PDB file of C-alpha atoms in Angstrom:
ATOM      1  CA  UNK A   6      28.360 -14.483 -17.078  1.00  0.00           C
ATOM      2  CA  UNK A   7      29.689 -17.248 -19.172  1.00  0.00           C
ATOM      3  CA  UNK A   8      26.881 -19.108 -22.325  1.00  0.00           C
ATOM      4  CA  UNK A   9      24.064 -18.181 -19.853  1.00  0.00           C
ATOM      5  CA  UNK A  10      20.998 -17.452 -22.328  1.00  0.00           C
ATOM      6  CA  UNK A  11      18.286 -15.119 -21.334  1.00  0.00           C
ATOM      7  CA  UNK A  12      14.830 -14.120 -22.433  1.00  0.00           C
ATOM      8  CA  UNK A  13      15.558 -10.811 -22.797  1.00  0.00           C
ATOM      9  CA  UNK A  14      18.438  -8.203 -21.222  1.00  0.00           C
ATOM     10  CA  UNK A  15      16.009  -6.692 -18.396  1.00  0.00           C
ATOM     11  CA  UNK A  16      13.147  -8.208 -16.562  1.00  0.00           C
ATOM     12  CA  UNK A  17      10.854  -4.753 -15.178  1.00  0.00           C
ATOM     13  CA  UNK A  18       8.255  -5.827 -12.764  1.00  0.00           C
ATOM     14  CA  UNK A  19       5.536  -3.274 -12.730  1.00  0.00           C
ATOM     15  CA  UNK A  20       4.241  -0.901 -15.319  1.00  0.00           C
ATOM     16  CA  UNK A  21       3.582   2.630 -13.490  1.00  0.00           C
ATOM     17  CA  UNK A  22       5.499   5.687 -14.362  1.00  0.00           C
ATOM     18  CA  UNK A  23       8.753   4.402 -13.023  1.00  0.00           C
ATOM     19  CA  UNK A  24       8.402   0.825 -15.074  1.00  0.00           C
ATOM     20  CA  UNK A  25       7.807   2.439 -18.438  1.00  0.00           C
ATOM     21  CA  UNK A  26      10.548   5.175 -18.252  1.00  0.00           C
ATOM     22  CA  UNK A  27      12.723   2.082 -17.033  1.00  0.00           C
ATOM     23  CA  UNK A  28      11.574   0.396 -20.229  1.00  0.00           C
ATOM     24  CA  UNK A  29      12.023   3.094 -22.383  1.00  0.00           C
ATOM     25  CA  UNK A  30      15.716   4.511 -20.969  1.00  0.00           C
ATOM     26  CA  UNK A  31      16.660   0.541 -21.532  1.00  0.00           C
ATOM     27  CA  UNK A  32      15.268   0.708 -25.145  1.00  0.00           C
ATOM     28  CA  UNK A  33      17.430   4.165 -25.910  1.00  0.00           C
ATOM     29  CA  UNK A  34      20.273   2.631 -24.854  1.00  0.00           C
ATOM     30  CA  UNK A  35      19.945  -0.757 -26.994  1.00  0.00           C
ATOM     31  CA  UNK A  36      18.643  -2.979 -23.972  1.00  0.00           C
ATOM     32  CA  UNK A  37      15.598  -5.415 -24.480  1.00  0.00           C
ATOM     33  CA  UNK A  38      13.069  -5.871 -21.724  1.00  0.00           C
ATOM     34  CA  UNK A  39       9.990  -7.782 -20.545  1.00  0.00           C
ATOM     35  CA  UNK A  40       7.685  -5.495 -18.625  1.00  0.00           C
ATOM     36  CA  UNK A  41       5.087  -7.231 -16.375  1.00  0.00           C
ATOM     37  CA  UNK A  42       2.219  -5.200 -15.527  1.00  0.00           C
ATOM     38  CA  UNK A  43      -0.984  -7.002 -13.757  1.00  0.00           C
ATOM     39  CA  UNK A  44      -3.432  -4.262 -15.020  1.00  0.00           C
ATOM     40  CA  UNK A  45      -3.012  -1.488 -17.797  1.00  0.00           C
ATOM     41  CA  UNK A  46      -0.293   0.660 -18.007  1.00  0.00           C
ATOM     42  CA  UNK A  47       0.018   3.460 -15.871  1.00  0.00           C
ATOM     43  CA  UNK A  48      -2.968   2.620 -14.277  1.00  0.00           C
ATOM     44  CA  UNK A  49      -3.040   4.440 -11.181  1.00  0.00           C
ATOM     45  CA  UNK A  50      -1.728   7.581 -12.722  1.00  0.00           C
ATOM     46  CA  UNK A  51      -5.325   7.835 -14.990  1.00  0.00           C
ATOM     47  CA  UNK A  52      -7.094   7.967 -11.515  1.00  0.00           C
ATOM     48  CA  UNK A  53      -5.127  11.414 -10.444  1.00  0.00           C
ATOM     49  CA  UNK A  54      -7.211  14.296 -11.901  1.00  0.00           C
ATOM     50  CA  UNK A  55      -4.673  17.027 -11.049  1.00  0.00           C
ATOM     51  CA  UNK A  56      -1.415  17.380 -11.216  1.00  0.00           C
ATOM     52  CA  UNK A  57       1.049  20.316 -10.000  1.00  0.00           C
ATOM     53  CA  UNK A  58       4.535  18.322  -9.743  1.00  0.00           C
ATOM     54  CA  UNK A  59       5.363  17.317 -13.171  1.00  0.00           C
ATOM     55  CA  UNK A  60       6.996  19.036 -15.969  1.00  0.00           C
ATOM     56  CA  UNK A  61       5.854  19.564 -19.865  1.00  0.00           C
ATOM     57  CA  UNK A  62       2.712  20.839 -18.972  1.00  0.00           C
ATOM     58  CA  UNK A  63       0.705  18.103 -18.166  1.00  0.00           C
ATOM     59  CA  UNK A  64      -1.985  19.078 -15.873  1.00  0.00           C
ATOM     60  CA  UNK A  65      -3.851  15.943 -15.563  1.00  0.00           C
ATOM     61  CA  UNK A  66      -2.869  11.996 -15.223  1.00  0.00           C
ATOM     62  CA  UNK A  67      -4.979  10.573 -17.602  1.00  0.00           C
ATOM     63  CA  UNK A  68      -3.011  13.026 -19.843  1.00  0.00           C
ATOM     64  CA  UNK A  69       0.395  11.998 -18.814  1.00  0.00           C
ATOM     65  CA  UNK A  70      -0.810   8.791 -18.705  1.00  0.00           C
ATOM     66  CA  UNK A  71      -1.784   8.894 -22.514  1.00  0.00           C
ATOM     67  CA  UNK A  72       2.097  10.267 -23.525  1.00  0.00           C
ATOM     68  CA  UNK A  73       3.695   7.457 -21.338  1.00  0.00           C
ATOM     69  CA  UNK A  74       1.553   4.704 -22.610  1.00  0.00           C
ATOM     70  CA  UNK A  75       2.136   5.970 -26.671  1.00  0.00           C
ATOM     71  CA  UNK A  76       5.396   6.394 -26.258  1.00  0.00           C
ATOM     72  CA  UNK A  77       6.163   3.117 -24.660  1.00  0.00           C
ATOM     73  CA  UNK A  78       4.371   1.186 -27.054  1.00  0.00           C
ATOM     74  CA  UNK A  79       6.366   2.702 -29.804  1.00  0.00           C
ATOM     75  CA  UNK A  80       9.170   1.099 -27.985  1.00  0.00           C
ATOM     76  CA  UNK A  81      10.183  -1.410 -30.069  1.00  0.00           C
ATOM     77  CA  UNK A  82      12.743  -3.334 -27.806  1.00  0.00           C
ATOM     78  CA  UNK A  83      10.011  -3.875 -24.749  1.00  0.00           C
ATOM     79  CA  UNK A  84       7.905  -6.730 -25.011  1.00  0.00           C
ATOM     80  CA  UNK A  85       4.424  -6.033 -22.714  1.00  0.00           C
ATOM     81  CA  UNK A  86       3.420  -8.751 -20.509  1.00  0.00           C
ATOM     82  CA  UNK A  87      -0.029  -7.295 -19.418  1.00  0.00           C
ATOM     83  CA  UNK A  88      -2.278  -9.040 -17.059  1.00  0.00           C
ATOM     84  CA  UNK A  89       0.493 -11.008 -15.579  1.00  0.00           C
ATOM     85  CA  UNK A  90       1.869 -11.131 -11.997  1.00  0.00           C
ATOM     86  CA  UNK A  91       5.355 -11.991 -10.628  1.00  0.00           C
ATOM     87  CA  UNK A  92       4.453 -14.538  -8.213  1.00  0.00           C
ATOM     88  CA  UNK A  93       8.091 -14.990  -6.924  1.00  0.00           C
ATOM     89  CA  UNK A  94      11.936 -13.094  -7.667  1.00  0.00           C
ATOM     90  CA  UNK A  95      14.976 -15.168  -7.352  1.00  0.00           C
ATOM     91  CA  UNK A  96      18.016 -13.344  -7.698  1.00  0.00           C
ATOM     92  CA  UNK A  97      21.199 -15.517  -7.271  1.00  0.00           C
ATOM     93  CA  UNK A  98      24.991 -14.610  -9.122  1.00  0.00           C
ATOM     94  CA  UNK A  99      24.128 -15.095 -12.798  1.00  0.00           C
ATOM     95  CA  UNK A 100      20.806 -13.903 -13.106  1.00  0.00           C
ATOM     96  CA  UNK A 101      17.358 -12.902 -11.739  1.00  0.00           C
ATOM     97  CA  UNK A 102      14.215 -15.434 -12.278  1.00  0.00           C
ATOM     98  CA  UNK A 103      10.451 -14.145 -12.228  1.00  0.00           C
ATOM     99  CA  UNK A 104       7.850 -16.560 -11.731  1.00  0.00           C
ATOM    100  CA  UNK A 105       4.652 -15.330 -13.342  1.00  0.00           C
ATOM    101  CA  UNK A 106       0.970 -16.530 -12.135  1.00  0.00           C
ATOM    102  CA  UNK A 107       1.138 -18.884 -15.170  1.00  0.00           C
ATOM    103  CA  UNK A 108       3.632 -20.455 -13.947  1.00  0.00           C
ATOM    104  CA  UNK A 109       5.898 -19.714 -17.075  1.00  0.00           C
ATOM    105  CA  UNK A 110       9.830 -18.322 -15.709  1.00  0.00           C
ATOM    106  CA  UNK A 111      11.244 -14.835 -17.464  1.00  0.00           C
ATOM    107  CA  UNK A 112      15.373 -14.917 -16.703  1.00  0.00           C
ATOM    108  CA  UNK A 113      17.618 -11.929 -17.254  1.00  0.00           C
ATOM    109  CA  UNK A 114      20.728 -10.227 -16.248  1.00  0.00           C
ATOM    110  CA  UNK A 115      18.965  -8.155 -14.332  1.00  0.00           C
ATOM    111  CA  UNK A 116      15.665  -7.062 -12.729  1.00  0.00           C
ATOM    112  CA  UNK A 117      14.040  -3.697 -12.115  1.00  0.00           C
ATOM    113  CA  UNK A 118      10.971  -3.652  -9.125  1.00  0.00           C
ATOM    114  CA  UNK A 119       8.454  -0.801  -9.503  1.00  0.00           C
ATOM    115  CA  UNK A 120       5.396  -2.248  -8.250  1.00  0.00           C
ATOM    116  CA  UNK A 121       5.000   0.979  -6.293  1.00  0.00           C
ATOM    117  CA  UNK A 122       2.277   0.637  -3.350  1.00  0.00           C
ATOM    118  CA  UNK A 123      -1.335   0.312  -2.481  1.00  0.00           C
ATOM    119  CA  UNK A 124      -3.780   1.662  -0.235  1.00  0.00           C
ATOM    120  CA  UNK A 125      -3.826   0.978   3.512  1.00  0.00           C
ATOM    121  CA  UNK A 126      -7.486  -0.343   4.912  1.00  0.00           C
ATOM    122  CA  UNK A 127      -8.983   0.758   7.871  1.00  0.00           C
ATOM    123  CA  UNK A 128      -7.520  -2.413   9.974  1.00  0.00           C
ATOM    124  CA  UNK A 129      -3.700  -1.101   9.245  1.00  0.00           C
ATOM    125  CA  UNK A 130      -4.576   2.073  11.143  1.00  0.00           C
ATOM    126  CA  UNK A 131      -4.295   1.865  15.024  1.00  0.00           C
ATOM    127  CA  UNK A 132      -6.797   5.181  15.201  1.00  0.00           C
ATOM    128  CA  UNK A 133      -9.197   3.250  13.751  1.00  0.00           C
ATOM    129  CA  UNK A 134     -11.791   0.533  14.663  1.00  0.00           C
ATOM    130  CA  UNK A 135     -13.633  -1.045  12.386  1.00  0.00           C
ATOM    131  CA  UNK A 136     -16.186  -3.998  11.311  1.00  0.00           C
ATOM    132  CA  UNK A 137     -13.714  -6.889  10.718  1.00  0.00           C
ATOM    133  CA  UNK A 138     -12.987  -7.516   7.007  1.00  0.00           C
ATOM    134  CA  UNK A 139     -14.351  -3.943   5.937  1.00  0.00           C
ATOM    135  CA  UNK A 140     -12.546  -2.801   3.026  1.00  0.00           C
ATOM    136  CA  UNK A 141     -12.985   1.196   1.560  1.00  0.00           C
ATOM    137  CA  UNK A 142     -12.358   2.878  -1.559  1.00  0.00           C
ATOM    138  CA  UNK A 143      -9.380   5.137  -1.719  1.00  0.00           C
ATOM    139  CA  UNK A 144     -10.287   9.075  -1.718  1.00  0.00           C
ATOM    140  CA  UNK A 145      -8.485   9.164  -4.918  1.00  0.00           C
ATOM    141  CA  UNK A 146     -11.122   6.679  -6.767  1.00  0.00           C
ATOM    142  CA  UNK A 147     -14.201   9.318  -5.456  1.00  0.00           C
ATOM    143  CA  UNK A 148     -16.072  10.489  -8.730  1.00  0.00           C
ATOM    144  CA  UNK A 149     -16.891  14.293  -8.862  1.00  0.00           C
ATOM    145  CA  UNK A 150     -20.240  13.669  -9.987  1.00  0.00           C
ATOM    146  CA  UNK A 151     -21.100  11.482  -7.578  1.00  0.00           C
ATOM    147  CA  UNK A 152     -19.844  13.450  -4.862  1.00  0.00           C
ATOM    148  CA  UNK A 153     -21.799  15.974  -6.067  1.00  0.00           C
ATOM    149  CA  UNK A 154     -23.898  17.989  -2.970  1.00  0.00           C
ATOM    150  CA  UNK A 155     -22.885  15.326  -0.671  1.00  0.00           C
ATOM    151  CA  UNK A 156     -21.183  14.757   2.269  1.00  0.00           C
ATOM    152  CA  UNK A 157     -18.117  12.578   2.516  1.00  0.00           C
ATOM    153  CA  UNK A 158     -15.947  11.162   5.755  1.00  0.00           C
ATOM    154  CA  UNK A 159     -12.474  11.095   4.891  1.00  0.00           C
ATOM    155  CA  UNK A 160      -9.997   8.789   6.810  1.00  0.00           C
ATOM    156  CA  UNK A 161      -6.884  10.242   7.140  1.00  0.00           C
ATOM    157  CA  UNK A 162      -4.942  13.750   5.752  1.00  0.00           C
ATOM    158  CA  UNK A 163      -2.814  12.566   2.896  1.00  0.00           C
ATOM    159  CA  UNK A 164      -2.595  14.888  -0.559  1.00  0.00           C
ATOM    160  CA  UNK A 165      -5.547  12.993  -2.915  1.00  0.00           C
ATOM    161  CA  UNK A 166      -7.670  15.324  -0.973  1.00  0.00           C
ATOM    162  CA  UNK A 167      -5.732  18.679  -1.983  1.00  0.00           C
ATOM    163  CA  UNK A 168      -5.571  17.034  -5.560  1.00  0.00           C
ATOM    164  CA  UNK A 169      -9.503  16.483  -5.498  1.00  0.00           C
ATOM    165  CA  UNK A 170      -9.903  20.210  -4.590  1.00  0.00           C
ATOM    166  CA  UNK A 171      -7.723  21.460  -7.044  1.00  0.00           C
ATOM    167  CA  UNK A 172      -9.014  19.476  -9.515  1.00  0.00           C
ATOM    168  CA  UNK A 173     -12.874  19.734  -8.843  1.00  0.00           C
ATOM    169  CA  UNK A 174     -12.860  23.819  -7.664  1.00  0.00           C
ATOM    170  CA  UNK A 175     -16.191  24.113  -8.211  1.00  0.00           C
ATOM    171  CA  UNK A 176     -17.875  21.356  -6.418  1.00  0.00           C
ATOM    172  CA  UNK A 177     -19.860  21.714  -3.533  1.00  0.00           C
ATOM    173  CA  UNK A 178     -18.956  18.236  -2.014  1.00  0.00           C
ATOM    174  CA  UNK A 179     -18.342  18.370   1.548  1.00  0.00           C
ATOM    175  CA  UNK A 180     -15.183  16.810   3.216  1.00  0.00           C
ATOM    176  CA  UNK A 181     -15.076  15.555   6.565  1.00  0.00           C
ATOM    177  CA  UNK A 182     -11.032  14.900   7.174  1.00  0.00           C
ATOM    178  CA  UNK A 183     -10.922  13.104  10.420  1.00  0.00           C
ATOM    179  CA  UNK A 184      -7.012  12.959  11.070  1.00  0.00           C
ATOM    180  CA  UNK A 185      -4.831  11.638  13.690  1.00  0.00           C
ATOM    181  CA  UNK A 186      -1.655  14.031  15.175  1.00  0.00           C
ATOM    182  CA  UNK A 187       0.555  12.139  12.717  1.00  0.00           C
ATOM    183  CA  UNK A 188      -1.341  13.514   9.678  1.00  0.00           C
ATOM    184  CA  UNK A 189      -1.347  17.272  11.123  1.00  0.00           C
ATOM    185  CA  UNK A 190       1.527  18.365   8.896  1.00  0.00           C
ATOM    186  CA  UNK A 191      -0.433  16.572   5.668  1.00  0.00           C
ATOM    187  CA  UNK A 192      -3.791  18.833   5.688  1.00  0.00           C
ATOM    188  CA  UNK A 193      -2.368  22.337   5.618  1.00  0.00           C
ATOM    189  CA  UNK A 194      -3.211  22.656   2.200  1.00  0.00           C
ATOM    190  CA  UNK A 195      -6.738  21.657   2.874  1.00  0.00           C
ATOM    191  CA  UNK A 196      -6.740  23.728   6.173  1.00  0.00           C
ATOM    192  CA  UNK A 197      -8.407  27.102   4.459  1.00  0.00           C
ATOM    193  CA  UNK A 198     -10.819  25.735   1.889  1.00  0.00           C
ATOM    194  CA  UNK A 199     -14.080  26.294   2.986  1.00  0.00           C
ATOM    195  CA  UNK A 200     -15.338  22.788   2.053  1.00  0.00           C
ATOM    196  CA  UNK A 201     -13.458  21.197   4.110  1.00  0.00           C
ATOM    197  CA  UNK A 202     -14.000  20.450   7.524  1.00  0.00           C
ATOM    198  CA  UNK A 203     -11.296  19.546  10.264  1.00  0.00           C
ATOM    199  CA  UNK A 204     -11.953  16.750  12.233  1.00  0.00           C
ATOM    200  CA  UNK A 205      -8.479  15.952  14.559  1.00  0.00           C
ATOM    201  CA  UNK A 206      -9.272  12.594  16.043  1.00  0.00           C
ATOM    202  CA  UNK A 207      -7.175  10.413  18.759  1.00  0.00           C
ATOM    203  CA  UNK A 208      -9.284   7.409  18.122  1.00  0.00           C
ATOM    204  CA  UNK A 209     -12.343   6.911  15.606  1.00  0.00           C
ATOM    205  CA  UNK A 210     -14.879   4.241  15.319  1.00  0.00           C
ATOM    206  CA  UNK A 211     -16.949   3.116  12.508  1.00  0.00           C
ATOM    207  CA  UNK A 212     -20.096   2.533  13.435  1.00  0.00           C
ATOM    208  CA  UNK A 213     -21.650   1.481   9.577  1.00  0.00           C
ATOM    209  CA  UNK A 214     -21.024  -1.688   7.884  1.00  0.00           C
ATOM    210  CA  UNK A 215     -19.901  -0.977   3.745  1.00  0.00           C
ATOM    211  CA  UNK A 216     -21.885   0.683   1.778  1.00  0.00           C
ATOM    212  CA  UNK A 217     -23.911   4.231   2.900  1.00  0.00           C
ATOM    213  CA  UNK A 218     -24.517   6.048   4.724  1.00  0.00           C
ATOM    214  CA  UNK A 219     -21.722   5.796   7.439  1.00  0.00           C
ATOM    215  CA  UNK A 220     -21.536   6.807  11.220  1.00  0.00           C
ATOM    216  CA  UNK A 221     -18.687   6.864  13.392  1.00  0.00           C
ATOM    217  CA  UNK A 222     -17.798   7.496  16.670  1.00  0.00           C
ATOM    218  CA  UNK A 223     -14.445  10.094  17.065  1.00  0.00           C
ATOM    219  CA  UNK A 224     -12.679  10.526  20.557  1.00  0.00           C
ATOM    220  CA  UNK A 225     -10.772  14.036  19.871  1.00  0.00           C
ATOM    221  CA  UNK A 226      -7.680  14.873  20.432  1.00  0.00           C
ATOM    222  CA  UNK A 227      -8.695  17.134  23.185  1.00  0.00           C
ATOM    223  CA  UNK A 228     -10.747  13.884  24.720  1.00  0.00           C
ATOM    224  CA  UNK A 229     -14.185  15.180  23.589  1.00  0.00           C
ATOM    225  CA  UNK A 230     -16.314  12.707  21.908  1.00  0.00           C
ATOM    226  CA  UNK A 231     -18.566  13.320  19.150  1.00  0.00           C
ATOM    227  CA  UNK A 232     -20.557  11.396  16.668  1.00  0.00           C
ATOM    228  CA  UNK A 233     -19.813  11.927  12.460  1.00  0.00           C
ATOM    229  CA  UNK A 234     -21.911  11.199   9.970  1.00  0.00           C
ATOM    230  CA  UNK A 235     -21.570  11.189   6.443  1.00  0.00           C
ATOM    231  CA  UNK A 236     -22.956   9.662   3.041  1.00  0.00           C
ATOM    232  CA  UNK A 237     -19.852   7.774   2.215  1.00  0.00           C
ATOM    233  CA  UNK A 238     -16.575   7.105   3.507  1.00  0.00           C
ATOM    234  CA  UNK A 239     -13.077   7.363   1.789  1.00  0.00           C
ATOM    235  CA  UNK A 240      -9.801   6.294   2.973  1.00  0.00           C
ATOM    236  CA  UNK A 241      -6.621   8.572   2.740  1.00  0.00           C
ATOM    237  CA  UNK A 242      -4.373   7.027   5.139  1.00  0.00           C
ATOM    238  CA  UNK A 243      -1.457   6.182   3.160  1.00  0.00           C
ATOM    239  CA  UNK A 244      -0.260   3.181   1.344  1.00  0.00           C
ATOM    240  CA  UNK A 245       1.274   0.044   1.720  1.00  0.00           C
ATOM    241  CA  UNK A 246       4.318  -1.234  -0.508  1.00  0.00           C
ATOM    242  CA  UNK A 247       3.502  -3.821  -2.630  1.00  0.00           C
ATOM    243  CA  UNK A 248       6.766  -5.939  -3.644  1.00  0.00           C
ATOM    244  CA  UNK A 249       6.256  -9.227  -5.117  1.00  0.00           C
ATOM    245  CA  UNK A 250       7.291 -12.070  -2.891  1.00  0.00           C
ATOM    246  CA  UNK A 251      10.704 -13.600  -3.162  1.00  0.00           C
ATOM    247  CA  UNK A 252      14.313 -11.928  -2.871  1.00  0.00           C
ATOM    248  CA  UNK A 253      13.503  -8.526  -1.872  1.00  0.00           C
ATOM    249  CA  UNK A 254      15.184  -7.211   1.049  1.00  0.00           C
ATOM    250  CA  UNK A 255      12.300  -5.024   3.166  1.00  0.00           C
ATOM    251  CA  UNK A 256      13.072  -2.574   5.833  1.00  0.00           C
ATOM    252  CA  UNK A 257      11.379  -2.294   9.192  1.00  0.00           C
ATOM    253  CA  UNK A 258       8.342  -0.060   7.249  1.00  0.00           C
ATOM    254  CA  UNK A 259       8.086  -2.923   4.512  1.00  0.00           C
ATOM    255  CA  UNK A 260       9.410  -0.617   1.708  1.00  0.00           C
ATOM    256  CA  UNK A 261      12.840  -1.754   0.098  1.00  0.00           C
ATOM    257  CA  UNK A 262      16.039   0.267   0.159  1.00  0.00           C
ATOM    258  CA  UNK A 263      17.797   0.434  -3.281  1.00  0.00           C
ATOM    259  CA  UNK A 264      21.014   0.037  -1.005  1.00  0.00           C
ATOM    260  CA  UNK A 265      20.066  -2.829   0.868  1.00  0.00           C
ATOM    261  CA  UNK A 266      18.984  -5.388  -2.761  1.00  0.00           C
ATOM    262  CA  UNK A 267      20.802  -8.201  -4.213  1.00  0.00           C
ATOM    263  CA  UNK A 268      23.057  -6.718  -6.891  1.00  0.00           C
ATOM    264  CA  UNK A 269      21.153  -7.588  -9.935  1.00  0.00           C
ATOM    265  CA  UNK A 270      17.763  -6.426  -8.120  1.00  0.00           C
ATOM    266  CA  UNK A 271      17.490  -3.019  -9.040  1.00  0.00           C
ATOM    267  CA  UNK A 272      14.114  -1.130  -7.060  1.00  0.00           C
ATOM    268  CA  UNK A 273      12.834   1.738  -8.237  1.00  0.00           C
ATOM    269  CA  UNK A 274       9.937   4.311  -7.788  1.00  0.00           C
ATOM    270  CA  UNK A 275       7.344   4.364  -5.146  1.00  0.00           C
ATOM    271  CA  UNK A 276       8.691   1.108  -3.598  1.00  0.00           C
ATOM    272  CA  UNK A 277      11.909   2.454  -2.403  1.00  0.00           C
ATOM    273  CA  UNK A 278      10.421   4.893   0.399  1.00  0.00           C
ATOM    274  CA  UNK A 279       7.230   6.694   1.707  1.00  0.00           C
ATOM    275  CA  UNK A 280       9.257   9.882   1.229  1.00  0.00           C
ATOM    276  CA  UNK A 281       9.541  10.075  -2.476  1.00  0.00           C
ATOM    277  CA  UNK A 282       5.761   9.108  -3.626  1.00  0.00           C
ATOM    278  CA  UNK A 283       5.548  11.866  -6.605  1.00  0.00           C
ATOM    279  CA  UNK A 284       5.564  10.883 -10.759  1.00  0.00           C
ATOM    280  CA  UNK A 285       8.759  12.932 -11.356  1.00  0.00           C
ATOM    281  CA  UNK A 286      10.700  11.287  -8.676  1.00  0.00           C
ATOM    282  CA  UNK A 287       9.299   8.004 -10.114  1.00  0.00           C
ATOM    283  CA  UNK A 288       9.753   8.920 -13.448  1.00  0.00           C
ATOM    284  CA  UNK A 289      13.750   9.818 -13.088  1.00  0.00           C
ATOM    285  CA  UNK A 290      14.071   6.593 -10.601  1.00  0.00           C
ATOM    286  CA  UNK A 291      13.040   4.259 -13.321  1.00  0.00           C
ATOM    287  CA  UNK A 292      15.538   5.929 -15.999  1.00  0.00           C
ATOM    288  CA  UNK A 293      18.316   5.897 -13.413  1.00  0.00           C
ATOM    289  CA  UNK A 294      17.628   2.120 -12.522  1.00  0.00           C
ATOM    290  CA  UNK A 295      17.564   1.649 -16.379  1.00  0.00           C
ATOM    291  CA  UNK A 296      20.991   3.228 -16.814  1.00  0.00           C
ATOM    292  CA  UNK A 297      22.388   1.335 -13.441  1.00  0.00           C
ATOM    293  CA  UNK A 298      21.198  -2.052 -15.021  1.00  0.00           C
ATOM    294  CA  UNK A 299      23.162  -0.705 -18.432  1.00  0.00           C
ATOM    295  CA  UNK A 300      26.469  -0.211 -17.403  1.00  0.00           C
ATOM    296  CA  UNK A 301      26.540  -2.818 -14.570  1.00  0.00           C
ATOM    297  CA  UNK A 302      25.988  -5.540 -17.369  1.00  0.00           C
ATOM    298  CA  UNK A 303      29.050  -3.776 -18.454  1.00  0.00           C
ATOM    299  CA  UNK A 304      31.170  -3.701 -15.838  1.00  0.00           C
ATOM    300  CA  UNK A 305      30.799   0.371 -15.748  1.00  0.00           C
ATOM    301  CA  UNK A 306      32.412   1.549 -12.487  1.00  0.00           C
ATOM    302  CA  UNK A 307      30.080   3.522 -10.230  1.00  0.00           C
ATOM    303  CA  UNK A 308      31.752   6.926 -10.301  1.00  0.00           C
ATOM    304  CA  UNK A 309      30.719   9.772  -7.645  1.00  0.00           C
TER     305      UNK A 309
END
């Protein structure tokens, strides 16, 4: 790498579960890094009231969320940029450079991406129509005691709902789950609870600009229309990758294949694929992309 001088031995973009394990695997093995987080650590995971997929026997996020954020900032080799963005990654054969929305530059051997994803709106869903521009909350943000006694529509099958049950098993909130054929496989854990109701839809229209109450039009998948009404609508479609612009090498699906990266871009966590979106596999993916970033700077051989 010849007299290049860096500001630190690991640039980690994003500061979920896989960014702070990444942090803290680097730190155990003597590696500094920057982490760059736009919000507060862990952020997402202190909106997940339920977990059932995570060892040490957490059984909440804010909970996990507590241990990751005390133990990284114990971490004395990771210095926190919080409230920052990458606005831009350049990889090229020395090092990586991330622009941050102050326009200062972080350089380093090496770069890990976690940024992880965020929720798909009504307009990314071809089932759905919608007033232009309208933007809903994801399921996952609902608040128990707001949803208290009322009814809510629910866009889509995906597993905040099952979390939300478990979680709240006393509530008598009512779920409305309209769900395209893609999703059937996603609500059989919802199927049998008797506050939820199944609404398989081919095409659905909302009716309701923001706010509440909300009305929509469903075409079912049997071709029988019927109109759905509800206090409030959710979305629990899916989400959307959200890699910082720059040298990231997206697949068809936008996500970004470890495989497919610039060798000092190292991606790790919910970024990599839609089919690995739980905290353990994000968890382990940071510490691996940790150790890869160790012993590449170190000319390591990759053994199977």
């Amino acid at each position: 790498m010849g007299d290049t001088l860096y500001d630190t031995d690991l640039i980690i973009i994003g500061g979920g579960p896989a960014g702070c394990a990444a942090a803290r695997m680097a730190a155990s093995v003597g590696m500094g890094s920057i982490l760059v987080e736009p919000d507060r650590l862990c952020r997402n995971l202190y909106r997940i009231p339920a977990l059932n997929n995570v060892l040490g026997g957490y059984t909440g996020g804010p909970e996990l969320a507590d241990a990751i954020v005390a133990e990284l900032k114990t971490t004395e080799l990771c210095g926190l940029e919080l409230g920052r963005h990458v606005t831009e990654i350049h990889a090229d054969d020395d090092q990586v450079t991330a622009t941050l929305d102050t326009g200062a530059s972080l350089t380093a051997p090496y770069a890990i991406v976690a940024t992880g994803v965020g929720p798909l709106q009504p307009s990314d869903a071809p089932w759905i129509t919608a007033p232009a521009g309208l933007t809903l909350p994801a399921f996952w943000q609902a608040d128990a005691d707001d949803a208290q006694g009322r009814t809510l529509l629910v866009l889509g099958g995906d597993r905040p709902i099952g979390t939300f049950l478990r979680a709240h098993p006393t509530t008598e909130t009512r779920l409305l789950v309209a769900y395209p054929a893609a999703d059937a496989y996603k609500i059989e854990e919802i199927r049998d609870d008797p506050r939820v109701t199944l609404v398989p839809v081919e095409h659905l229209t909302l009716k309701a600009e923001e706010g509440t109450p909300v009305s929509a039009a469903a075409v079912g998948q049997d071709g029988t229309w019927r109109t759905i009404t509800a206090d409030s609508a959710y979305l629990s479609i899916g989400n959307a990758p959200t890699a910082p612009p720059g040298d990231l090498t997206r697949g068809p699906d936008g996500y970004c294949p470890p495989t497919d990266q610039h060798p000092r871009v190292i991606v790790a966590g919910d970024l990599r694929s839609a089919r690995f979106q739980r905290i353990m596999t994000a968890l382990g993916s940071g510490s691996e992309a940790a150790l890869h970033a160790y012993y590449a700077a170190r000319d390591v051989p990759a053994k199977g």
